[in-house]
PDB file of C-alpha atoms in Angstrom:
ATOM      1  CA  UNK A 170     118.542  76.646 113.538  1.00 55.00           C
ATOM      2  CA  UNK A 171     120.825  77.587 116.592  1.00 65.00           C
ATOM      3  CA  UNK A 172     119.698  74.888 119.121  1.00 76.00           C
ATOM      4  CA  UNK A 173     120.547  77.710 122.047  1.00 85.00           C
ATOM      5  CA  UNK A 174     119.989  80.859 119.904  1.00 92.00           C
ATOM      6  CA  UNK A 175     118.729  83.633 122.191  1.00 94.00           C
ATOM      7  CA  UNK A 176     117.251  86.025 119.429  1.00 95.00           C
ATOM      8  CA  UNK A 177     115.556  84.832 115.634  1.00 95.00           C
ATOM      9  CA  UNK A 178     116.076  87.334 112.988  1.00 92.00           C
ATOM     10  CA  UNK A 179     113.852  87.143 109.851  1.00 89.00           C
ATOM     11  CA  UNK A 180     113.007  88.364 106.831  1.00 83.00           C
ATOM     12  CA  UNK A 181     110.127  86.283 104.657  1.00 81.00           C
ATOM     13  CA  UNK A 182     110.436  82.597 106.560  1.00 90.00           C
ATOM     14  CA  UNK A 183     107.354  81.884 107.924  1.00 92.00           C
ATOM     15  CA  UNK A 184     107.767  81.195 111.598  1.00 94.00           C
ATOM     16  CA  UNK A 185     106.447  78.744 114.035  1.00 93.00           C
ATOM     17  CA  UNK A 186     106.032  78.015 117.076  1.00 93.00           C
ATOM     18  CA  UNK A 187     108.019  74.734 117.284  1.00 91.00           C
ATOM     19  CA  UNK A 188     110.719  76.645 115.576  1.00 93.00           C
ATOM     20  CA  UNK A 189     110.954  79.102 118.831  1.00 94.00           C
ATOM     21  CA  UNK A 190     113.269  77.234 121.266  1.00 91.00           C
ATOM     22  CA  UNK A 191     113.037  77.727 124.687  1.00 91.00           C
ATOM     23  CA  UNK A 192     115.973  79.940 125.079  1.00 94.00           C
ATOM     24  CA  UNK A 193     114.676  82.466 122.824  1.00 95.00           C
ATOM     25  CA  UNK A 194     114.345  85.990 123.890  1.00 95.00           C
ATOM     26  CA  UNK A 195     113.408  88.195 121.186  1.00 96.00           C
ATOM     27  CA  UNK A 196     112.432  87.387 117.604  1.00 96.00           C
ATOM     28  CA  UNK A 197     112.853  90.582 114.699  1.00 95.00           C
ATOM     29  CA  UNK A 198     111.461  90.626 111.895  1.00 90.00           C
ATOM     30  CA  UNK A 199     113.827  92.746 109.007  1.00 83.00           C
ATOM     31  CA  UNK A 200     110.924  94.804 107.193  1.00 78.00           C
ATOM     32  CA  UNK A 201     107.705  97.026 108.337  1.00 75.00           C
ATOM     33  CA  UNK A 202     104.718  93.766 108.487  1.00 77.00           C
ATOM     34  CA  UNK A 203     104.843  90.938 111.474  1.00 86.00           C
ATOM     35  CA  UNK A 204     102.106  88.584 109.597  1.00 83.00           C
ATOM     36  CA  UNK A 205     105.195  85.793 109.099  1.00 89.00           C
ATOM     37  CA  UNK A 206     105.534  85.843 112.790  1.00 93.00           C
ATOM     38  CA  UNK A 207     102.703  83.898 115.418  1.00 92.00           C
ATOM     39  CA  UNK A 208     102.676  87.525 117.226  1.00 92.00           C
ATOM     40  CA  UNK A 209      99.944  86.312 119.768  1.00 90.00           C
ATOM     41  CA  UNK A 210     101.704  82.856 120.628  1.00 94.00           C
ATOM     42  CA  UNK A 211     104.518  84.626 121.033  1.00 95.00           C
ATOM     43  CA  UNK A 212     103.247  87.395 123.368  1.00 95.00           C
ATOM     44  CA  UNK A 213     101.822  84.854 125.526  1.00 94.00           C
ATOM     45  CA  UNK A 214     105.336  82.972 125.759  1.00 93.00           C
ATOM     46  CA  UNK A 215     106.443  86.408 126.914  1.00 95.00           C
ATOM     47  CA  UNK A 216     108.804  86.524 123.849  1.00 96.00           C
ATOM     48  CA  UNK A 217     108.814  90.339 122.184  1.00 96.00           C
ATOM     49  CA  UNK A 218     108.121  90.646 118.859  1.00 95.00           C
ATOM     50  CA  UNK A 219     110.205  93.059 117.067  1.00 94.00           C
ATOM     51  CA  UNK A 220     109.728  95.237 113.330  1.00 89.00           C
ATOM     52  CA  UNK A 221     112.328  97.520 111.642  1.00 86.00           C
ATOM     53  CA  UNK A 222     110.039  99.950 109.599  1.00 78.00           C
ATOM     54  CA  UNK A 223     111.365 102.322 107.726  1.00 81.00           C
ATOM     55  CA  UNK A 224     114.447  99.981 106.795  1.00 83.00           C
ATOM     56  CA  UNK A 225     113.316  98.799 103.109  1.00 89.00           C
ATOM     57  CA  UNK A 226     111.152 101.791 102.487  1.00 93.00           C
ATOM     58  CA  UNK A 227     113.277 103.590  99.777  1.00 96.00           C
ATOM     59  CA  UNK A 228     113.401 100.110  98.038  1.00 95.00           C
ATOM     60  CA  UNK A 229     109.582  99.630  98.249  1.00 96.00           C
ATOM     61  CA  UNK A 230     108.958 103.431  97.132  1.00 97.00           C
ATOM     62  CA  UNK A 231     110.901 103.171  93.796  1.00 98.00           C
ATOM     63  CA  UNK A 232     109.383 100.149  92.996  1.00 98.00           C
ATOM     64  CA  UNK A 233     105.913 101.984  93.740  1.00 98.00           C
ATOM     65  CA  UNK A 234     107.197 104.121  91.045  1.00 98.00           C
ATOM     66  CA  UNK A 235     108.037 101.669  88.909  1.00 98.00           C
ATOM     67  CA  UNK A 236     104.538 100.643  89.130  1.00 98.00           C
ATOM     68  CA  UNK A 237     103.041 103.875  87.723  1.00 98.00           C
ATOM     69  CA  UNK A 238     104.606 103.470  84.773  1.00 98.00           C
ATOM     70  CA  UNK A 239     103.617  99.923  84.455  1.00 98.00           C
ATOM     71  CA  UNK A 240     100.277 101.586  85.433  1.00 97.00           C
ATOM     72  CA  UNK A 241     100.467 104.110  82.404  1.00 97.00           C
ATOM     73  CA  UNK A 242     102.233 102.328  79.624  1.00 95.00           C
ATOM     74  CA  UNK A 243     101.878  99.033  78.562  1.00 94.00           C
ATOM     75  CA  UNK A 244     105.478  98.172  78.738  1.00 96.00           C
ATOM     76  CA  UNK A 245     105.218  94.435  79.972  1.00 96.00           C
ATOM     77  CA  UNK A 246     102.738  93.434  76.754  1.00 96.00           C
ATOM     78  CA  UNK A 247     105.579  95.523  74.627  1.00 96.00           C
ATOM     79  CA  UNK A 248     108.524  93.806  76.014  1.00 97.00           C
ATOM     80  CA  UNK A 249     106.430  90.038  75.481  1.00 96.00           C
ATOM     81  CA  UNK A 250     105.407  91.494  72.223  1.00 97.00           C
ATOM     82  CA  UNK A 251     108.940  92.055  70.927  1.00 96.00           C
ATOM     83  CA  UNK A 252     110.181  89.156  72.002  1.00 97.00           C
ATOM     84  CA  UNK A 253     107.644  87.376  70.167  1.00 96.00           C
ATOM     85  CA  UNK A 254     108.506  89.635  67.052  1.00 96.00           C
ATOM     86  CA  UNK A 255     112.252  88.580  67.731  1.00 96.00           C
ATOM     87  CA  UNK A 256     111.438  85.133  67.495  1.00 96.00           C
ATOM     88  CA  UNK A 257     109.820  85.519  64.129  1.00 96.00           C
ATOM     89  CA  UNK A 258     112.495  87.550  62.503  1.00 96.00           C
ATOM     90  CA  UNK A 259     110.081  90.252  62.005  1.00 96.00           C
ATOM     91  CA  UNK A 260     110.999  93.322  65.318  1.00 93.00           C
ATOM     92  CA  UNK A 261     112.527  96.030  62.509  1.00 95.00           C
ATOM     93  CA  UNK A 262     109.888  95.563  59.698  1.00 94.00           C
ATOM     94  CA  UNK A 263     106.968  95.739  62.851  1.00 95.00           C
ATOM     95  CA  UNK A 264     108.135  97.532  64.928  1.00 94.00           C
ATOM     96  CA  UNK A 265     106.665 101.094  64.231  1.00 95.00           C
ATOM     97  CA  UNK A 266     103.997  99.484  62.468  1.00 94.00           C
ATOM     98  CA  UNK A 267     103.013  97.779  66.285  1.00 95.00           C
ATOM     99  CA  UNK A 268     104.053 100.641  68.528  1.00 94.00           C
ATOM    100  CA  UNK A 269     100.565 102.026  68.286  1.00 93.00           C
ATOM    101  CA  UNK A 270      99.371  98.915  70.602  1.00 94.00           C
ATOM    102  CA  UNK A 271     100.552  99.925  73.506  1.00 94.00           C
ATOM    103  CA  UNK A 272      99.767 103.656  73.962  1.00 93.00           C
ATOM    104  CA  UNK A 273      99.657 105.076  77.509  1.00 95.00           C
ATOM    105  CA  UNK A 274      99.525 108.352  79.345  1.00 97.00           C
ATOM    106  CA  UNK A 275     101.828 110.867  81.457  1.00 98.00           C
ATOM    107  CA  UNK A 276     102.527 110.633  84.843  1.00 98.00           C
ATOM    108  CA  UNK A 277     102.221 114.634  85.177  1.00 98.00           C
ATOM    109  CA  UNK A 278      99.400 116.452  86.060  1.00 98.00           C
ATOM    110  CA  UNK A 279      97.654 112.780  87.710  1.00 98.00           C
ATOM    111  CA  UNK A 280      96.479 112.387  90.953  1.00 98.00           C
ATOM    112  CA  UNK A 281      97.634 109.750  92.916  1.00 98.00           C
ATOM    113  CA  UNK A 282      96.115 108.648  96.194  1.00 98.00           C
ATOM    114  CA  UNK A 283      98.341 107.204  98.807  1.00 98.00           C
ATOM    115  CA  UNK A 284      96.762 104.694 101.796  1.00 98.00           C
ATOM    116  CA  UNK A 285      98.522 105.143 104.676  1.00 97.00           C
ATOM    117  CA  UNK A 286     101.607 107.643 105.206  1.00 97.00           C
ATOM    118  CA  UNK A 287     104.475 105.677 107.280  1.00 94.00           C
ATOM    119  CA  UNK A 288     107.795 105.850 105.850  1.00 93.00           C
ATOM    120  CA  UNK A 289     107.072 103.834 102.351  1.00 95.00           C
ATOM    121  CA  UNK A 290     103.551 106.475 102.048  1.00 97.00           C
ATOM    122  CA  UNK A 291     105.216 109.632 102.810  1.00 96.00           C
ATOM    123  CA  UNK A 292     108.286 108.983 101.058  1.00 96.00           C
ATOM    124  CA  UNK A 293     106.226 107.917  97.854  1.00 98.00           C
ATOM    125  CA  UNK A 294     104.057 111.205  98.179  1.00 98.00           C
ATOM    126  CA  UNK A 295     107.102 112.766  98.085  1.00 97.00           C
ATOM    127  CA  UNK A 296     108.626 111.900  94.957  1.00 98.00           C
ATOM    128  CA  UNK A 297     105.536 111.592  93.126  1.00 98.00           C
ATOM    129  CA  UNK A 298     104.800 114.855  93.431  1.00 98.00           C
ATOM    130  CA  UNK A 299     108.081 115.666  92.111  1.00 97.00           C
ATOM    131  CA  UNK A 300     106.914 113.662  89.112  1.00 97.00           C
ATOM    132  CA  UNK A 301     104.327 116.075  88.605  1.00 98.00           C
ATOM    133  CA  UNK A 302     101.487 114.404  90.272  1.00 98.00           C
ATOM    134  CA  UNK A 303      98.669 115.682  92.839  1.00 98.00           C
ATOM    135  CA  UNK A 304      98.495 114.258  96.014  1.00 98.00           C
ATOM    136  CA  UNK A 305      95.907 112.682  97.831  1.00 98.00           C
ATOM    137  CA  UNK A 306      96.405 110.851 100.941  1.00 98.00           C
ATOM    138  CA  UNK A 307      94.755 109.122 103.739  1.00 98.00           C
ATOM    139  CA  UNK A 308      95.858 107.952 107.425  1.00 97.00           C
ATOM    140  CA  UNK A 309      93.936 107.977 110.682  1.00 95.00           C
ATOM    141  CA  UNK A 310      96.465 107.179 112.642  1.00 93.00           C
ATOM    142  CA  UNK A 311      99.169 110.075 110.645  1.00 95.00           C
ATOM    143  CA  UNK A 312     102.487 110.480 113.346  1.00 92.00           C
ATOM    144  CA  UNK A 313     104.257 114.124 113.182  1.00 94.00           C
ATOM    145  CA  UNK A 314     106.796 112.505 112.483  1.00 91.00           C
ATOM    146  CA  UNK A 315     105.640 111.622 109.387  1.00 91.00           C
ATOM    147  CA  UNK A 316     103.372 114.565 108.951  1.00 95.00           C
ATOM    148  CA  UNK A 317     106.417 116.297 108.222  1.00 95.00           C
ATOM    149  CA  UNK A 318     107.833 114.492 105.763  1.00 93.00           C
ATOM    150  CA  UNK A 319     104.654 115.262 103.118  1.00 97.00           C
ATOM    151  CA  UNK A 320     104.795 117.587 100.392  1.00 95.00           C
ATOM    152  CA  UNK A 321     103.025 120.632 101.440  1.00 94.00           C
ATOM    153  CA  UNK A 322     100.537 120.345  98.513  1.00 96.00           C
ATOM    154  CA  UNK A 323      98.810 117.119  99.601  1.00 98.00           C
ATOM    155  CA  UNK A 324      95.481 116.990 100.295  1.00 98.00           C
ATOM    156  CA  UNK A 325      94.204 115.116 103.319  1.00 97.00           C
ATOM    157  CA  UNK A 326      91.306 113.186 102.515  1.00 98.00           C
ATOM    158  CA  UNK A 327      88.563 111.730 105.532  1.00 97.00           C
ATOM    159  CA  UNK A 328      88.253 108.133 104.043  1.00 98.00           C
ATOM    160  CA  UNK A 329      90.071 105.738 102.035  1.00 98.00           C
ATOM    161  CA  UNK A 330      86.412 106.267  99.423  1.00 98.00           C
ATOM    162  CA  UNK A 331      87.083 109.829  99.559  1.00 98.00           C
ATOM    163  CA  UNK A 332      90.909 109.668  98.755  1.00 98.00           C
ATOM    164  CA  UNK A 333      90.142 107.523  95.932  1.00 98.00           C
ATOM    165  CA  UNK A 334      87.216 109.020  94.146  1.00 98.00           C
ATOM    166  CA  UNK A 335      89.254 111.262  91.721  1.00 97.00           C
ATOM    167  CA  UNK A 336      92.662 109.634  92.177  1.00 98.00           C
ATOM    168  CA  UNK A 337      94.283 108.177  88.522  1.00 98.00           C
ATOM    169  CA  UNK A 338      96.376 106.275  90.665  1.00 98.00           C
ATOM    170  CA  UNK A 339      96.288 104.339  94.080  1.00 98.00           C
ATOM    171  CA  UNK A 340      98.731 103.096  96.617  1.00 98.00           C
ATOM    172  CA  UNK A 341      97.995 100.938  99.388  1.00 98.00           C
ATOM    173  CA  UNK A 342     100.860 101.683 101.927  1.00 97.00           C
ATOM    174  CA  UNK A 343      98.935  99.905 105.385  1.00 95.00           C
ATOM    175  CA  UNK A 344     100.157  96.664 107.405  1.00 90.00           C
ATOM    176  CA  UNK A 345      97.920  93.561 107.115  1.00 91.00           C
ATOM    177  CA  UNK A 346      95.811  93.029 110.569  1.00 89.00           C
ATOM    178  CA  UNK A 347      93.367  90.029 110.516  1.00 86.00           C
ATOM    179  CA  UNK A 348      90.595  89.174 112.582  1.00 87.00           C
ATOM    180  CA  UNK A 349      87.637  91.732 113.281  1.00 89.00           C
ATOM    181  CA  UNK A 350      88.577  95.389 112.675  1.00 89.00           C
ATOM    182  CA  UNK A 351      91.218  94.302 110.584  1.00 94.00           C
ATOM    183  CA  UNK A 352      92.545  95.194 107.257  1.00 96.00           C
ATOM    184  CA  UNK A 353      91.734  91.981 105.296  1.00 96.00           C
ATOM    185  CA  UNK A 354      90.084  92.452 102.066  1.00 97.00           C
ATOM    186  CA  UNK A 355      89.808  96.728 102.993  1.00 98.00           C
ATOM    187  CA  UNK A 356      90.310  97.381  99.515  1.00 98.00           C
ATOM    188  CA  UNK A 357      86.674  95.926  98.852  1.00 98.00           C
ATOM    189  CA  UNK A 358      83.842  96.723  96.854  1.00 98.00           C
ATOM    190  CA  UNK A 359      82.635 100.048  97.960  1.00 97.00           C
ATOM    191  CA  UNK A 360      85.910 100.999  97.570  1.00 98.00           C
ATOM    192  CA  UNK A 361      86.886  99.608  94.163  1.00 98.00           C
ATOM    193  CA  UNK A 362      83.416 100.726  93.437  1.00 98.00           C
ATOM    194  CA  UNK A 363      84.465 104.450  93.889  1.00 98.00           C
ATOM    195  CA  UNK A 364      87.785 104.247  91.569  1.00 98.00           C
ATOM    196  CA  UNK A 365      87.927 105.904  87.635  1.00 98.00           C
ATOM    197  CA  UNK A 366      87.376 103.643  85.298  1.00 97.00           C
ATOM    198  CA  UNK A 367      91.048 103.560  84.184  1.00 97.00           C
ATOM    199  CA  UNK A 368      92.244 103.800  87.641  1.00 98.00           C
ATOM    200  CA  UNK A 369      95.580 102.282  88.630  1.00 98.00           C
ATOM    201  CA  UNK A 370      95.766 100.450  91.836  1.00 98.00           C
ATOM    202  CA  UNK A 371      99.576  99.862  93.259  1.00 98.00           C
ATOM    203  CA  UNK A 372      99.559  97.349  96.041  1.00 98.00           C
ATOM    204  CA  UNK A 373     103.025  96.958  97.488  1.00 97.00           C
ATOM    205  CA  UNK A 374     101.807  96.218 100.835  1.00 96.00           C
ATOM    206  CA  UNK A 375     100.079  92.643 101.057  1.00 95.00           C
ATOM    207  CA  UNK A 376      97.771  90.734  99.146  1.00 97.00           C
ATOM    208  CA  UNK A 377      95.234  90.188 101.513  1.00 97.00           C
ATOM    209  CA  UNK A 378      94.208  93.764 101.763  1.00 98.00           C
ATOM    210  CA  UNK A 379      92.690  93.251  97.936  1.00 98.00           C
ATOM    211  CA  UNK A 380      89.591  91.994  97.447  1.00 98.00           C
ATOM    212  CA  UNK A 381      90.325  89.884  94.166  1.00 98.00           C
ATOM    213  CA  UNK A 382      86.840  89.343  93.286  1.00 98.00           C
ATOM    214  CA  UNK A 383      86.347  93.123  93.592  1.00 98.00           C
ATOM    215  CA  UNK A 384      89.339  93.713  91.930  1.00 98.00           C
ATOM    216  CA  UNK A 385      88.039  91.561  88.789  1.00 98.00           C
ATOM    217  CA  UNK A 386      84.799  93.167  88.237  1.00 98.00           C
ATOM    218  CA  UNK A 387      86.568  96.349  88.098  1.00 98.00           C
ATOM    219  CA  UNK A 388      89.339  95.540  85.729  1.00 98.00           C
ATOM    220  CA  UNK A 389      86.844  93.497  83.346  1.00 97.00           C
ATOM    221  CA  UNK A 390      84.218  96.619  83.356  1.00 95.00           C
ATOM    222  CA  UNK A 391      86.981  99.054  82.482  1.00 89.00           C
ATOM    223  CA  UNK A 392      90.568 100.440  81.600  1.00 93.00           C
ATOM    224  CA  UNK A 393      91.646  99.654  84.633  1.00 97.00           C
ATOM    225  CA  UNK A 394      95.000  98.231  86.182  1.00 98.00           C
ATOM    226  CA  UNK A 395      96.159  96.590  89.252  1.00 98.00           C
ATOM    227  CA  UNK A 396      99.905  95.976  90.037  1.00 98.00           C
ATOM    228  CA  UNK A 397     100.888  93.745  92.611  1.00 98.00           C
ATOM    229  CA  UNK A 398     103.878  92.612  94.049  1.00 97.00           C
ATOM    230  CA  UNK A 399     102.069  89.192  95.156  1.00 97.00           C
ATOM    231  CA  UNK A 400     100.274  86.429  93.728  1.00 97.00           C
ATOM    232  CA  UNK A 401      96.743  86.211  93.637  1.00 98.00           C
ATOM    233  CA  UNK A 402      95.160  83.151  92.690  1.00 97.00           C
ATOM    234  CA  UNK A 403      92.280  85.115  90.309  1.00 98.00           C
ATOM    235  CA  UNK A 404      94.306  87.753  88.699  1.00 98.00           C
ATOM    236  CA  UNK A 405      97.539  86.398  87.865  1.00 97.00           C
ATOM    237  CA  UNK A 406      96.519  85.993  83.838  1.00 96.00           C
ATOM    238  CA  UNK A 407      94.085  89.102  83.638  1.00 97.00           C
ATOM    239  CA  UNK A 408      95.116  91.380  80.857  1.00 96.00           C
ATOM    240  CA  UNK A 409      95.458  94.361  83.045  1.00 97.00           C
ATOM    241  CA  UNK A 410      97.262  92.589  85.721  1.00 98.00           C
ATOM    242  CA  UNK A 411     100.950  92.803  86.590  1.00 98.00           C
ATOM    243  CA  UNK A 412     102.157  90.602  89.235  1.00 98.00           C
ATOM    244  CA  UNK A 413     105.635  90.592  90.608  1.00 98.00           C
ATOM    245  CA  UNK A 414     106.998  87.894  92.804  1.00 97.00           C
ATOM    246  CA  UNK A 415     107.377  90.107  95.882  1.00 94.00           C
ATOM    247  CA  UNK A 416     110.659  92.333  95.118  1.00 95.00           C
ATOM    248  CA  UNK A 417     109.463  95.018  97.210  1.00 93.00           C
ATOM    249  CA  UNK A 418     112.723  94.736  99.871  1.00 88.00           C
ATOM    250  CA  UNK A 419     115.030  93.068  97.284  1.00 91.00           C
ATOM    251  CA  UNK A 420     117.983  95.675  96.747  1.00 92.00           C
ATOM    252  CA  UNK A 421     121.456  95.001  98.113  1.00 90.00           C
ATOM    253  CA  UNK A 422     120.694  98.560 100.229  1.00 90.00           C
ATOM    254  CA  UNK A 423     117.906  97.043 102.364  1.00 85.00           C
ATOM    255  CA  UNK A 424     118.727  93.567 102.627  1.00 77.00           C
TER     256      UNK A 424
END
């Protein structure tokens, strides 16, 4: 690091405080979450702590998409299985024969619910619905701004339970806050406990908002799925799990 460097731009580095020289005057963080950043220390250094939301949003939204139809068809298991078909001389003489493994559904006519609607929410509402899909979508603190980027069709639910009750699929678009009246672990179980049985769950945000143990019950009792794009400790070999290592932001465009 710049011994003299007035400013620390970031991306995924996890930050600390003996990193933060005493010339520093601002530290930015390049995507919409500040959780890789000691906000508080920093504050009380006097050092602003800077976010650029909105700037990796289109890249997070298609690959919210992409989700759904990891969601509805089982393309990873296909892709594994052919592979392993490949290997054993045997993809043309199976491959019809196997197909019927890994049915799925449409994307048209669902109902997806979307948690939170900042730029990566509203922008995913969007397009769904030009997949076909119903909207459902939930944020207390909703700006105009943003308000006015939603399809007109959505349908404003009153809590995350009641957003998620009847949704096929859901997307978890919220920052991570810890400490009391935070977000950790808000996808718990009353709200697992509310989803369809073969409910999709996209989380593209963080992690920590998951409760994995939650999550667990629910995709061992059912058809469920969960798609991540981090690593969780209890769910990375489940069946109806698909982890990716956290490509959300990784597109020439929005690095």
């Amino acid at each position: 690091a710049a011994t003299n460097a007035h400013a620390i731009l970031l991306r995924s580095h996890k930050l600390k405080e003996e990193e933060v020289n005493l010339t520093v005057r601002a530290i930015a963080r390049c995507g919409a979450g500040t959780n890789n950043v000691p906000v508080e220390r920093m504050t009380e250094l006097g050092i602003p702590v800077f976010n650029t939301p909105g700037a990796n949003a289109n890249a997070v939204k298609e690959l919210v998409l992409a989700g759904m139809l990891l969601g509805s068809r089982r393309i990873v298991d296909g892709v594994n299985h052919m592979k392993k078909l490949g290997e054993e001389g045997l993809q043309k003489e199976r491959v019809e024969k196997d197909k019927a493994m890994f049915g799925g559904r449409e994307l048209k006519n669902k109902t997806l619910a979307v948690i939170g609607l900042g730029h990566i929410g509203a922008a995913t509402a969007r397009d769904a619905e030009h997949l076909g899909c119903k909207i459902i979508g939930y944020d207390p603190s909703l700006s105009i701004e943003n308000a006015l980027k939603l399809p007109r069709s959505i349908e404003l639910a009153d809590s995350i339970v009641n957003a998620v009750k009847n949704a096929d699929y859901i997307s978890i678009n919220i920052p991570y806050i810890k400490g009391e009246g935070g977000t950790h672990g808000i996808i718990g179980k009353d709200v697992i406990g509310s989803f369809k049985e073969d409910a999709v769950l996209l989380n593209f945000a963080r992690g920590e908002l998951v409760d994995s143990e939650a999550m667990k019950q629910f995709l061992d009792s059912g058809d469920g799925r969960y798609i991540s794009d981090f690593p969780d400790d209890l769910l990375w070999n489940h069946p109806n799990t698909v982890l990716l290592p956290h490509l959300g932001a990784s597109t020439a465009e929005a690095e």
